CSV table of C-alpha atoms in Angstrom, one decimal:
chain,number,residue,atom,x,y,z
A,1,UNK,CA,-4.0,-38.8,-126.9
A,2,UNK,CA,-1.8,-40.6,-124.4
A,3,UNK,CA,-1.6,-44.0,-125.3
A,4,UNK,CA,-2.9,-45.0,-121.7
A,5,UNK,CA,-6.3,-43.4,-122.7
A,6,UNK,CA,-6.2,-45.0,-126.4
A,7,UNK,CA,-6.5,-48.8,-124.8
A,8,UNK,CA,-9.7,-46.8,-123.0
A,9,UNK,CA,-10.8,-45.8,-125.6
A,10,UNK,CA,-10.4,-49.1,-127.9
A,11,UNK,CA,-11.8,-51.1,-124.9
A,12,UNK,CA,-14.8,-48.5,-125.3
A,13,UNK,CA,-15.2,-49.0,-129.5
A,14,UNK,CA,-15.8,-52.4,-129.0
A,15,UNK,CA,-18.6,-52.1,-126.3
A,16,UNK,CA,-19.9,-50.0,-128.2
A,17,UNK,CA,-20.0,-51.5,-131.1
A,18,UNK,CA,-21.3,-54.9,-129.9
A,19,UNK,CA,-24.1,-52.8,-127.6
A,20,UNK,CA,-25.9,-51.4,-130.8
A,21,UNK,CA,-24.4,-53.4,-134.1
A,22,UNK,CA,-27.5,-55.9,-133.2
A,23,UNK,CA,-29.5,-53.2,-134.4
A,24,UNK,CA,-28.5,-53.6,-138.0
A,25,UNK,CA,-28.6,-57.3,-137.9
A,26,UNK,CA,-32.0,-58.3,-136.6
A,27,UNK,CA,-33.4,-59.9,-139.5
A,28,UNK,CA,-30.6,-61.6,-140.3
A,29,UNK,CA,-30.5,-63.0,-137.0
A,30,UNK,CA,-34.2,-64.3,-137.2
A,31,UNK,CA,-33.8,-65.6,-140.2
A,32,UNK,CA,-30.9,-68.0,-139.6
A,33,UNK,CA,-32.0,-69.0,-135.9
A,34,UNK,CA,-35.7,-69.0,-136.9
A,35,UNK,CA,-37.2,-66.8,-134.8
A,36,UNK,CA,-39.5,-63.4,-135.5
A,37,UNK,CA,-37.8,-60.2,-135.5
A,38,UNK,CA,-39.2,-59.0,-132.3
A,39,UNK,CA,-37.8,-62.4,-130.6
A,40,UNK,CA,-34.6,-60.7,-131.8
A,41,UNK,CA,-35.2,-57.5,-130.8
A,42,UNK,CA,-34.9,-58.6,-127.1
A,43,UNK,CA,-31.5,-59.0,-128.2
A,44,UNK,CA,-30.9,-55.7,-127.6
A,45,UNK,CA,-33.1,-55.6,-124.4
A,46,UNK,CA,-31.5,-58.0,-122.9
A,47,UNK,CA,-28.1,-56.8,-123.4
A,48,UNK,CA,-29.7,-53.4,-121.7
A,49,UNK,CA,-31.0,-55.2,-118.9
A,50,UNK,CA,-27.1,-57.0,-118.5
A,51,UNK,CA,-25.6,-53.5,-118.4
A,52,UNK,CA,-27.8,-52.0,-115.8
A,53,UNK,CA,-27.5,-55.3,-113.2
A,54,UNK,CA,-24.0,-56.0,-113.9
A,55,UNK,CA,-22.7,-52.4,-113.3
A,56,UNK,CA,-22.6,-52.4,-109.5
A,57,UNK,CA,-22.7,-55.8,-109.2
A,58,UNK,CA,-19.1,-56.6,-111.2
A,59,UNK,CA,-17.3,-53.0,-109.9
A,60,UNK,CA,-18.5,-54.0,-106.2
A,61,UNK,CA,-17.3,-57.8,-106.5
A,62,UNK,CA,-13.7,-55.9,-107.9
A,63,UNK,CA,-13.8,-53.6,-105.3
A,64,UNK,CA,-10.6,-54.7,-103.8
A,65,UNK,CA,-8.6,-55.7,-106.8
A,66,UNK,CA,-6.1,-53.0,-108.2
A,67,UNK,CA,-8.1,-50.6,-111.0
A,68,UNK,CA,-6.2,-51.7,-114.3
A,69,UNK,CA,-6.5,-56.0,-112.9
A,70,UNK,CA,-10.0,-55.4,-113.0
A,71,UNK,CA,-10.2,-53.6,-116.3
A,72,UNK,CA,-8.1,-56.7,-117.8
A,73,UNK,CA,-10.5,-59.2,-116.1
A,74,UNK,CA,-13.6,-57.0,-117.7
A,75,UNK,CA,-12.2,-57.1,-121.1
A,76,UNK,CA,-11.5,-61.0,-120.8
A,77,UNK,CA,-14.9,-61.6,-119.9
A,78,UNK,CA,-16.2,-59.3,-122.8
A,79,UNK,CA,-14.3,-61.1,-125.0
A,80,UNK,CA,-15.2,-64.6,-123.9
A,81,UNK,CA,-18.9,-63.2,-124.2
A,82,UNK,CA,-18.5,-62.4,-127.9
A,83,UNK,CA,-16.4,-65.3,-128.9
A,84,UNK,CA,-20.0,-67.3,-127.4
A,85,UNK,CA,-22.1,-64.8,-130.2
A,86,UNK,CA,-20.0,-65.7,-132.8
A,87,UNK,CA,-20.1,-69.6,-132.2
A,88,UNK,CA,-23.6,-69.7,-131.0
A,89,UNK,CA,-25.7,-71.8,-132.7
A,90,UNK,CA,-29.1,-71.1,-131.5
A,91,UNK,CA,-31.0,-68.1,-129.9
A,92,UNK,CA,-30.4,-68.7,-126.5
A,93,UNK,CA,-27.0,-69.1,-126.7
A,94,UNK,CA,-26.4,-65.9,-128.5
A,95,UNK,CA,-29.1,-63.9,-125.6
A,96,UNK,CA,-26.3,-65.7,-122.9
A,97,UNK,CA,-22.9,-64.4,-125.2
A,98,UNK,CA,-25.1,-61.0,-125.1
A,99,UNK,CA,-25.9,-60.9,-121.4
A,100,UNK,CA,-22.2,-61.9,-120.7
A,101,UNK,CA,-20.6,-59.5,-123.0
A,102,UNK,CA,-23.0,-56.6,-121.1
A,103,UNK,CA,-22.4,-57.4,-117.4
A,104,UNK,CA,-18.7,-55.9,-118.4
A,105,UNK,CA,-20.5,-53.1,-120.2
A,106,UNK,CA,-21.1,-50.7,-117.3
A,107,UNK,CA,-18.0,-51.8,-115.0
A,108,UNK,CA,-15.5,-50.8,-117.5
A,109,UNK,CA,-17.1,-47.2,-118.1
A,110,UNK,CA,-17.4,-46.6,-114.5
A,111,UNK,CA,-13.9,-47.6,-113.5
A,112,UNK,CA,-11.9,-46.9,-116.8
A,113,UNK,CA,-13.6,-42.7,-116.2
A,114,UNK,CA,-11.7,-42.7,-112.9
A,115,UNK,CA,-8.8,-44.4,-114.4
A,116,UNK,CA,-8.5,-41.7,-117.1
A,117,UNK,CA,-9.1,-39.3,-114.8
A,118,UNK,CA,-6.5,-40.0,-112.2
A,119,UNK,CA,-4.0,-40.3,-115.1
A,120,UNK,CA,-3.9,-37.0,-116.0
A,121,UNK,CA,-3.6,-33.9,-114.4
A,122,UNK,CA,-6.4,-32.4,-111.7
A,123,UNK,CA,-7.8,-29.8,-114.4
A,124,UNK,CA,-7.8,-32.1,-117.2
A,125,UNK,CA,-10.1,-34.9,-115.3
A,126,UNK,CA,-13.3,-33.8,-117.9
A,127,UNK,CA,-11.7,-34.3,-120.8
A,128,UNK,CA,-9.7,-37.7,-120.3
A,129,UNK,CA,-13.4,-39.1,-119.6
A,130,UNK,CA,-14.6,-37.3,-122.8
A,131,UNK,CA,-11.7,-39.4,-124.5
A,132,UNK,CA,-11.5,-42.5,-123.3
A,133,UNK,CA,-16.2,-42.3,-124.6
A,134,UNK,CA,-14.4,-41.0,-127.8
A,135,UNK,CA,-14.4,-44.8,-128.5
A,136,UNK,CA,-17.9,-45.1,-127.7
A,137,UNK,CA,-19.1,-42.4,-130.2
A,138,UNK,CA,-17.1,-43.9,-132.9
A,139,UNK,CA,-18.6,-46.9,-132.2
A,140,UNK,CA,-21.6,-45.2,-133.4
A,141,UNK,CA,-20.1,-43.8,-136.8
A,142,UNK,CA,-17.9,-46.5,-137.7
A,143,UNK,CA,-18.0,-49.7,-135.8
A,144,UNK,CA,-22.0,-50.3,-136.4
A,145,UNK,CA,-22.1,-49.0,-140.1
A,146,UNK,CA,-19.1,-51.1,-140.7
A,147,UNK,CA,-20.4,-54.1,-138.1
A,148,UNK,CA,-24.0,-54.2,-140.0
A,149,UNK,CA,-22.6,-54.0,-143.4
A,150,UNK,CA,-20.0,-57.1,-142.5
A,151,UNK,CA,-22.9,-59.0,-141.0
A,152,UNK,CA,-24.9,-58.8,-144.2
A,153,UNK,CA,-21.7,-59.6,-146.5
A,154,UNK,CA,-20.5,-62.2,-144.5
A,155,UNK,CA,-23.2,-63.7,-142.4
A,156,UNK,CA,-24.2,-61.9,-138.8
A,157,UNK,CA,-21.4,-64.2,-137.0
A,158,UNK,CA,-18.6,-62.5,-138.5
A,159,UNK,CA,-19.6,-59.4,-137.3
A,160,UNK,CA,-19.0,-60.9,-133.5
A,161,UNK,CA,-15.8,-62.5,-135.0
A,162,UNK,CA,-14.7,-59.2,-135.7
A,163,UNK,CA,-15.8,-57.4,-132.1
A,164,UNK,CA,-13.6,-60.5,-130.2
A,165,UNK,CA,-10.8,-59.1,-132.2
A,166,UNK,CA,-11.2,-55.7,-131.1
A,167,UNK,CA,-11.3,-57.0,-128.0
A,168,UNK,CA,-8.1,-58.7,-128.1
A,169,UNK,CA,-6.4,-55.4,-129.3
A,170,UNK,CA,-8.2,-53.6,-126.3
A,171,UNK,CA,-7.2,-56.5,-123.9
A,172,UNK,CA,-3.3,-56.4,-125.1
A,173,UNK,CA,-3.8,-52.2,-125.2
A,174,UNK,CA,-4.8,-52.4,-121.0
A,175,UNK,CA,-2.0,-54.7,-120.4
A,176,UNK,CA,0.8,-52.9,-121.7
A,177,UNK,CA,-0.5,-49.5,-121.7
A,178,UNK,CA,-2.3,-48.5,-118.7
A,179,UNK,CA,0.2,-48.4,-116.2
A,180,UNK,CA,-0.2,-50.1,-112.6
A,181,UNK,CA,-3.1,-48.8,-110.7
A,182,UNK,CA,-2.7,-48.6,-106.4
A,183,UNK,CA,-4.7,-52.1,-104.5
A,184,UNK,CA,-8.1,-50.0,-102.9
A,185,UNK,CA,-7.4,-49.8,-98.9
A,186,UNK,CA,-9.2,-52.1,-97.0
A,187,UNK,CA,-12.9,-51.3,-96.6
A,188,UNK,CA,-12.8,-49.8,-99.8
A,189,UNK,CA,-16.5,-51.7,-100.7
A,190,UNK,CA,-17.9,-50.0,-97.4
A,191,UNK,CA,-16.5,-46.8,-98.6
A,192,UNK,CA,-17.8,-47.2,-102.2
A,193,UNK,CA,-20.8,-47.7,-101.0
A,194,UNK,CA,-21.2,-45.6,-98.5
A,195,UNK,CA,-21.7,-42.6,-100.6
A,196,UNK,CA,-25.0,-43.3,-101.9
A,197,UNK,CA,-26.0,-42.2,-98.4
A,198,UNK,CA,-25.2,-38.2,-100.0
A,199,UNK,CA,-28.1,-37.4,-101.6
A,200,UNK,CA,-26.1,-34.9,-103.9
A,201,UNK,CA,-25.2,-39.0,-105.6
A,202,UNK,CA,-28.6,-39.4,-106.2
A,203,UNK,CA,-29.1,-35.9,-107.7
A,204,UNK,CA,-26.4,-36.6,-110.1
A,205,UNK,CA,-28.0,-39.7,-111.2
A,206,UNK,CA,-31.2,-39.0,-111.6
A,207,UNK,CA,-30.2,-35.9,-113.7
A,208,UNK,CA,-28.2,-38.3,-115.8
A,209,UNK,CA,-31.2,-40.3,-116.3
A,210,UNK,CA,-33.8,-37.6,-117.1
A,211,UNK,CA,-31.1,-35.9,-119.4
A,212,UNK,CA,-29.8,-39.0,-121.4
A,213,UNK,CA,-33.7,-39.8,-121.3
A,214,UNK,CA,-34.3,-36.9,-123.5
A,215,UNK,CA,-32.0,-37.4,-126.1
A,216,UNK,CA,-32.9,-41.5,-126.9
A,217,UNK,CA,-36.5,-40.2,-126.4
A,218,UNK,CA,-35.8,-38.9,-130.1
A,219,UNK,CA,-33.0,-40.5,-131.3
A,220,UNK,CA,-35.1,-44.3,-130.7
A,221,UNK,CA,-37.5,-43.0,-133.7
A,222,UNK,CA,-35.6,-41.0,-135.9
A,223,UNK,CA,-35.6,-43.5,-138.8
A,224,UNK,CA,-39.4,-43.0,-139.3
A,225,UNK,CA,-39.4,-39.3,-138.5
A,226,UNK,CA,-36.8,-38.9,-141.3
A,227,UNK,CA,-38.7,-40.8,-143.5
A,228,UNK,CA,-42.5,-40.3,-142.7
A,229,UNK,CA,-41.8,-36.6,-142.2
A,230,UNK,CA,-38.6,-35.2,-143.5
A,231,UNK,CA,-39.0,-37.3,-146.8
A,232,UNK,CA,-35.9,-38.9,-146.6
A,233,UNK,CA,-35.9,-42.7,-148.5
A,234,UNK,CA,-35.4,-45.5,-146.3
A,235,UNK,CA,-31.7,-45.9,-147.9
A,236,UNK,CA,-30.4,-42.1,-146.5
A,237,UNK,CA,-31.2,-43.3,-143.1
A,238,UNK,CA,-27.7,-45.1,-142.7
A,239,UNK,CA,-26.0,-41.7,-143.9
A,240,UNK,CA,-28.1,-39.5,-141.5
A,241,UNK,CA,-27.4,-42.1,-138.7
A,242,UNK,CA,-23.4,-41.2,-139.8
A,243,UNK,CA,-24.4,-37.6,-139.8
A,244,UNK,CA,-25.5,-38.0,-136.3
A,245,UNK,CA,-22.9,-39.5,-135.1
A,246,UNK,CA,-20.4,-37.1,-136.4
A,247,UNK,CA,-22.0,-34.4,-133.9
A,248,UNK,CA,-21.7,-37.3,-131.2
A,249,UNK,CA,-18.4,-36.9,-131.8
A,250,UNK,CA,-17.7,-32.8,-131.6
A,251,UNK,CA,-19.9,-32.6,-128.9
A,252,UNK,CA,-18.5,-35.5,-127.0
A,253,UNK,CA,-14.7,-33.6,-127.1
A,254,UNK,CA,-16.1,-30.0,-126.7
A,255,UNK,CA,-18.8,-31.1,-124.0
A,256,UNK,CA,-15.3,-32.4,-121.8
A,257,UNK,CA,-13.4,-28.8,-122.7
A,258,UNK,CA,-16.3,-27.1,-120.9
A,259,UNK,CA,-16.6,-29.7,-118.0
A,260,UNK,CA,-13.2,-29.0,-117.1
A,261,UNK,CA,-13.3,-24.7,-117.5
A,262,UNK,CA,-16.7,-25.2,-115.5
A,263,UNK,CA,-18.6,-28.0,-114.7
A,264,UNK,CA,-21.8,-26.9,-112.9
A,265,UNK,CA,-22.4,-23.6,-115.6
A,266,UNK,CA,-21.4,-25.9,-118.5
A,267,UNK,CA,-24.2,-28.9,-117.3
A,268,UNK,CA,-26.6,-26.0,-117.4
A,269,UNK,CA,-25.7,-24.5,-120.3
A,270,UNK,CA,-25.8,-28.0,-122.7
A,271,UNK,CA,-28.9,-29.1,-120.5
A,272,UNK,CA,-30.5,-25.9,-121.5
A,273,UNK,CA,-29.5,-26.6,-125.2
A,274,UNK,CA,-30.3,-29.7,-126.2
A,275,UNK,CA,-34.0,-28.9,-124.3
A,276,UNK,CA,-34.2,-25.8,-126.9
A,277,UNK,CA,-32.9,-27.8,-129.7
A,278,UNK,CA,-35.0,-30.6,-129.6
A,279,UNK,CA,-37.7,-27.9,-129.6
A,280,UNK,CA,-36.6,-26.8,-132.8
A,281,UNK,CA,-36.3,-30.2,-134.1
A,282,UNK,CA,-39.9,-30.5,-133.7
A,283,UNK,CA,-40.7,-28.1,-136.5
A,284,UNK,CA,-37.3,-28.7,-138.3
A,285,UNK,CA,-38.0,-32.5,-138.9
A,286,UNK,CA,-40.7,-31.5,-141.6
A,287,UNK,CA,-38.1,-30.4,-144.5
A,288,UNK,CA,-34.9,-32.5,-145.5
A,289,UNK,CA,-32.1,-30.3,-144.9
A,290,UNK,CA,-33.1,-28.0,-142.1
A,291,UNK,CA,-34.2,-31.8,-140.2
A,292,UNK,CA,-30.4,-32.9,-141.3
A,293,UNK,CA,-28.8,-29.4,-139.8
A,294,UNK,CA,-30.5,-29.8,-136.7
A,295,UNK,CA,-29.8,-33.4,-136.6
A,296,UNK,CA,-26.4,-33.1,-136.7
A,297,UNK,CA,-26.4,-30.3,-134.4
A,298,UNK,CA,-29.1,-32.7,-131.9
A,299,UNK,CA,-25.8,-35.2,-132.2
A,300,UNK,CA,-23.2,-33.0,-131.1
A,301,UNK,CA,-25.8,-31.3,-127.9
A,302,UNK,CA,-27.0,-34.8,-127.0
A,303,UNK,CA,-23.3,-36.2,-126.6
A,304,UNK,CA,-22.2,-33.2,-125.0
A,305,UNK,CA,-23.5,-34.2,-121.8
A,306,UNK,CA,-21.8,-37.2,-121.2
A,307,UNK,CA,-18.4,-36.0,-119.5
A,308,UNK,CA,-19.9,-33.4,-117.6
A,309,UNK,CA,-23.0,-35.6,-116.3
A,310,UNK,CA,-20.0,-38.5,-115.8
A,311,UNK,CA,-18.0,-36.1,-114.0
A,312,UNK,CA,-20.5,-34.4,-111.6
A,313,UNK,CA,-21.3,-38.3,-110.3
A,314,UNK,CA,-17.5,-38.7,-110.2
A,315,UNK,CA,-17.3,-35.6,-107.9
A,316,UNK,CA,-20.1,-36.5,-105.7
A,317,UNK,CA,-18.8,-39.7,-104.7
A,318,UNK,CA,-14.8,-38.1,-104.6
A,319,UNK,CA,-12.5,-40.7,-102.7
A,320,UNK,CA,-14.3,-43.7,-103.3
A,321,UNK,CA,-16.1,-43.3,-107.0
A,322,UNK,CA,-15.5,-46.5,-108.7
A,323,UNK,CA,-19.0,-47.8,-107.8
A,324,UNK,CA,-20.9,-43.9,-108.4
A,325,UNK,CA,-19.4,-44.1,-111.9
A,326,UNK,CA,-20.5,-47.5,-112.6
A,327,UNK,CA,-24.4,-46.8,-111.4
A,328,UNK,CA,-23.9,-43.9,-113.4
A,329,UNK,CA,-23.4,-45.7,-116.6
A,330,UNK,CA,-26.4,-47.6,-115.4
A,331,UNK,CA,-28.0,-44.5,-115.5
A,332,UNK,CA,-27.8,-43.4,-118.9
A,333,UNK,CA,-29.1,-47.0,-119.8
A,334,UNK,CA,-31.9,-46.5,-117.8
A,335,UNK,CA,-32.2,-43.2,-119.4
A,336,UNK,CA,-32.5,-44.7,-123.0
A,337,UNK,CA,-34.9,-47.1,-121.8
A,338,UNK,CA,-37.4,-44.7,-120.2
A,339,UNK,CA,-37.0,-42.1,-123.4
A,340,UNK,CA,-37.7,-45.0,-125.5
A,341,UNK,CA,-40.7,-46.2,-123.9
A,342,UNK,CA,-42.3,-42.6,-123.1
A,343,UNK,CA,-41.3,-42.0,-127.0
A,344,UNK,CA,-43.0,-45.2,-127.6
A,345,UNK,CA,-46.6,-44.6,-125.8
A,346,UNK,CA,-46.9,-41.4,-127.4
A,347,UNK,CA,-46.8,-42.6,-130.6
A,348,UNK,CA,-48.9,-45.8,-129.6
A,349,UNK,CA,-51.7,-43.2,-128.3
A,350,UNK,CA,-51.6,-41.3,-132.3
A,351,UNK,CA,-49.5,-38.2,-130.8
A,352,UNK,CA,-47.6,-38.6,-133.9
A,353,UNK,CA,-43.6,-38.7,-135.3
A,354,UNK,CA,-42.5,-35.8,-133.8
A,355,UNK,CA,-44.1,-36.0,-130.0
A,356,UNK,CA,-41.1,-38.4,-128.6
A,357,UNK,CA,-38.9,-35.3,-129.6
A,358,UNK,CA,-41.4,-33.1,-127.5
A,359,UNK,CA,-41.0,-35.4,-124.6
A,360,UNK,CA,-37.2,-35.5,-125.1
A,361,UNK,CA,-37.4,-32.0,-124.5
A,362,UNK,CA,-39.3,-32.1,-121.4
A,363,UNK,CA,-36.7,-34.7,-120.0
A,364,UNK,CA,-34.3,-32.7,-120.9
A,365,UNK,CA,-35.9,-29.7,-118.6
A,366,UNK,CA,-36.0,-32.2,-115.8
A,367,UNK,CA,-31.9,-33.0,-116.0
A,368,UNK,CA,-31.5,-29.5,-115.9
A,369,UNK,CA,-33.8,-28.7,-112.9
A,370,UNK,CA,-32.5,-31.6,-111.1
A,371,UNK,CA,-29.3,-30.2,-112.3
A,372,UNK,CA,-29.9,-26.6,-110.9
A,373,UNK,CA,-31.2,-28.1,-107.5
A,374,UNK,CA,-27.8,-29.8,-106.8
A,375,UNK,CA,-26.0,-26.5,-108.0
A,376,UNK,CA,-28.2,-24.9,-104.9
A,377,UNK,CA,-27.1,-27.3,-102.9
A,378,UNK,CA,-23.9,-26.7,-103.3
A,379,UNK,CA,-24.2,-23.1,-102.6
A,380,UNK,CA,-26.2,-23.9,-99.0
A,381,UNK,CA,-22.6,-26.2,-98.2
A,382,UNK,CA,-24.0,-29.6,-99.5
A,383,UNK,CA,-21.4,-30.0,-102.2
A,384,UNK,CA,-17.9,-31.9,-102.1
A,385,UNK,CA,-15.4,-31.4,-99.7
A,386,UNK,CA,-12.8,-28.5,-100.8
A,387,UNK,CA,-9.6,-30.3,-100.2
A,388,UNK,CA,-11.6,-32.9,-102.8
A,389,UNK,CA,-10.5,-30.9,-105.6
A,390,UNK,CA,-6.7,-31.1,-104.9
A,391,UNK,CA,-6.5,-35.0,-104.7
A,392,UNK,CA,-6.8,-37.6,-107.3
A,393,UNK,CA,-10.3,-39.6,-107.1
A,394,UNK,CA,-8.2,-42.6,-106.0
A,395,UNK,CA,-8.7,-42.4,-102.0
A,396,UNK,CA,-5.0,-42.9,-101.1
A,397,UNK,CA,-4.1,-41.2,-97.5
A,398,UNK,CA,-2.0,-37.7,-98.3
A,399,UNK,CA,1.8,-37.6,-97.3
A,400,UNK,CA,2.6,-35.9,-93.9
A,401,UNK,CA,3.5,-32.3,-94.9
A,402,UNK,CA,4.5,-28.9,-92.8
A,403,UNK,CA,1.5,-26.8,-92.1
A,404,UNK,CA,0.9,-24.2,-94.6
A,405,UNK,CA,-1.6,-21.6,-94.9
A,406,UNK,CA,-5.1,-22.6,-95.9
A,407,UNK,CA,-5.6,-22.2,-99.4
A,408,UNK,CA,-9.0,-20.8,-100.7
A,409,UNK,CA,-11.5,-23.4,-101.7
A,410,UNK,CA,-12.7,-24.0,-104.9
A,411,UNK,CA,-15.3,-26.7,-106.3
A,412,UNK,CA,-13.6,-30.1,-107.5
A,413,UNK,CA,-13.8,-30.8,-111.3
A,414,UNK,CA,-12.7,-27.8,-112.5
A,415,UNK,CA,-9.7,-29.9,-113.3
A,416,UNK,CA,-9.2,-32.5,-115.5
A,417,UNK,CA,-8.9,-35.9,-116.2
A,418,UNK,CA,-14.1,-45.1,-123.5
């Protein structure tokens, strides 16, 4: 890994992390700030709610400062919000350290993908993006296991002691790291914006949504599906949880390889699978080890998606994608909400354990028909500009060259770039 795309990546373990440690801390929480669990549980949708405002908002108001400044300004502000967690000293000062920490949450994702991207070569785009979320799906397997488990040891405040010091590491990783990024043009906001007029943008989010949407459509109850139906104890759930995250983590490298060979084919391919695969689930989820096989397997499909969805948004919006990238992390956060709270009614309305994972799959088939209408597109002459593929995603102006012969076209992230 270039070390460039390690302070990415480190940046992205402690977002992570401090995103979904919360989890594992709730009652603690309650208990020593005196409030009921489900007060604390807004914790987590508040922090939610911070990452889907705060994405456009902070990439639009950094629109014109040079790409690594504003990665440095978004980590000092995530730190400053966890260093308010871990001194807070009642509820709502810990809800404002969590809705500080997540108005960086989105902005750094959006802008550290084309970051990564543009600092590698054209046909590597994919899987620099797929790294630099590398951090992310570690969070998953180590940072909240090991955040949780400090929490509980040491009391919940250490645990945000302990993400302000990965921040520091990620802050000191940007700055002497990530080498100097180019000042946007003038009019860069206008042009940042200005391609959510292409409705291929809004294809490419929406599929985002609807596919992310199926996989936290499951993943949201799998603690009582494991235990109410599987027969798993209440104590294998943290190992299961680590299980999972372990395919997060193949399929988050893997789902990048096959973004960069081919991006549109690949989308529809791990679309198509995690749709059959939570299908399977359904039946699986009833016996111990075919419901961890298939869990680990629903880890690796799930997380697969994420470079290529990240990188069809990223080709959409080619020249200006800063702000695209941003809405799109926006987008998978809107995703886990609505799979969440479809999951949610169905089991309110008695459809039992395993009907979230049926509507996971039916979100899933959505992404992918969303997916396939913006691969017609393409076809009719809707897609991105050819001479898109043979530039970086930064819109700099191209050198004056001699004329040469026009070279055939080809689609734009079939190269390469937490």
């Amino acid at each position: 890994m270039r070390p460039s795309l390690l302070a990415l990546a480190i940046g992205a373990f402690g977002i992570g992390t401090t995103e979904f440690v919360i989890v594992g801390l709730l009652p603690e929480v309650a208990d020593d700030l005196s409030v009921s669990i489900p007060s604390a549980g807004m914790l987590v949708t508040g922090y939610a709610l911070g990452v889907v405002v705060g994405a456009p908002l902070m990439t639009a108001a950094g629109a014109r400062l040079p790409r690594k400044t504003m990665l440095v300004a978004l980590m000092v502000v995530f730190i400053a919000g966890n260093l308010l967690c871990a001194l807070a000293g009642d509820y709502t000062a810990l809800m404002g350290g969590r809705l500080i920490a997540a108005l960086t949450h989105g902005a750094f994702f959006g802008i550290g993908s084309v970051v990564a991207a543009d600092l590698v070569a054209p046909d590597r785009r994919a899987s620099a993006i797929a790294l630099m979320f590398t951090g992310l799906t570690l969070a998953n397997v180590l940072g909240v296991p090991l955040g949780t488990f400090l929490g509980q040891q040491f009391g919940w405040r250490s645990t945000f002691w302990a993400v302000t010091g990965i921040g520091v590491v990620g802050l000191l990783g940007l700055i002497t790291l990530v080498p100097p990024q180019p000042r946007p043009e003038s009019g860069a906001l206008r042009a940042e914006l200005a391609v959510f007029r292409k409705p291929q943008v809004w294809l490419a989010l929406t599929t985002t949504v609807l596919g992310f949407g199926g996989v936290f459509a499951s993943f949201t109850y799998l603690a009582p599906m494991m235990t109410e139906l599987a027969g798993f104890s209440d104590g294998a759930v943290a190992w299961l949880l680590v299980l999972f995250g372990a395919g997060l983590c193949v399929g988050n490298v893997l789902g990048g390889r096959a973004a960069d060979r081919s991006l549109m084919p690949s989308l529809y391919l791990i679309l198509g699978g995690l749709c059959v695969v939570l299908v399977i689930f359904t039946f699986t989820s009833r016996a111990a080890l075919p419901a961890a096989i298939t869990l680990a397997a629903f880890g690796a499909i799930g997380f697969a998606t994420v470079p290529p969805l990240q990188a069809r948004v990223m080709q959409q919006a080619a020249g200006a994608p800063a702000l695209a990238s941003a809405a799109n992390i926006a987008a998978f956060n809107l995703g886990n909400a609505l799979g969440a709270w479809l999951g949610g009614l169905a089991v309110a309305h008695g459809l039992g354990w395993t009907s979230p994972t049926w509507i996971g799959a039916g979100l899933a088939a959505a992404g992918l028909g969303t997916a396939a209408l913006s691969g017609l597109l393409d076809r009719r002459g809707d897609g991105p500009p050819p001479q898109a593929k043979a530039t970086p995603l930064t819109a700099t102006p191209p050198r004056a060259t001699l004329p040469a012969e026009p070279l055939p076209a080809e689609p734009l992230i079939e190269q390469k770039s937490r």
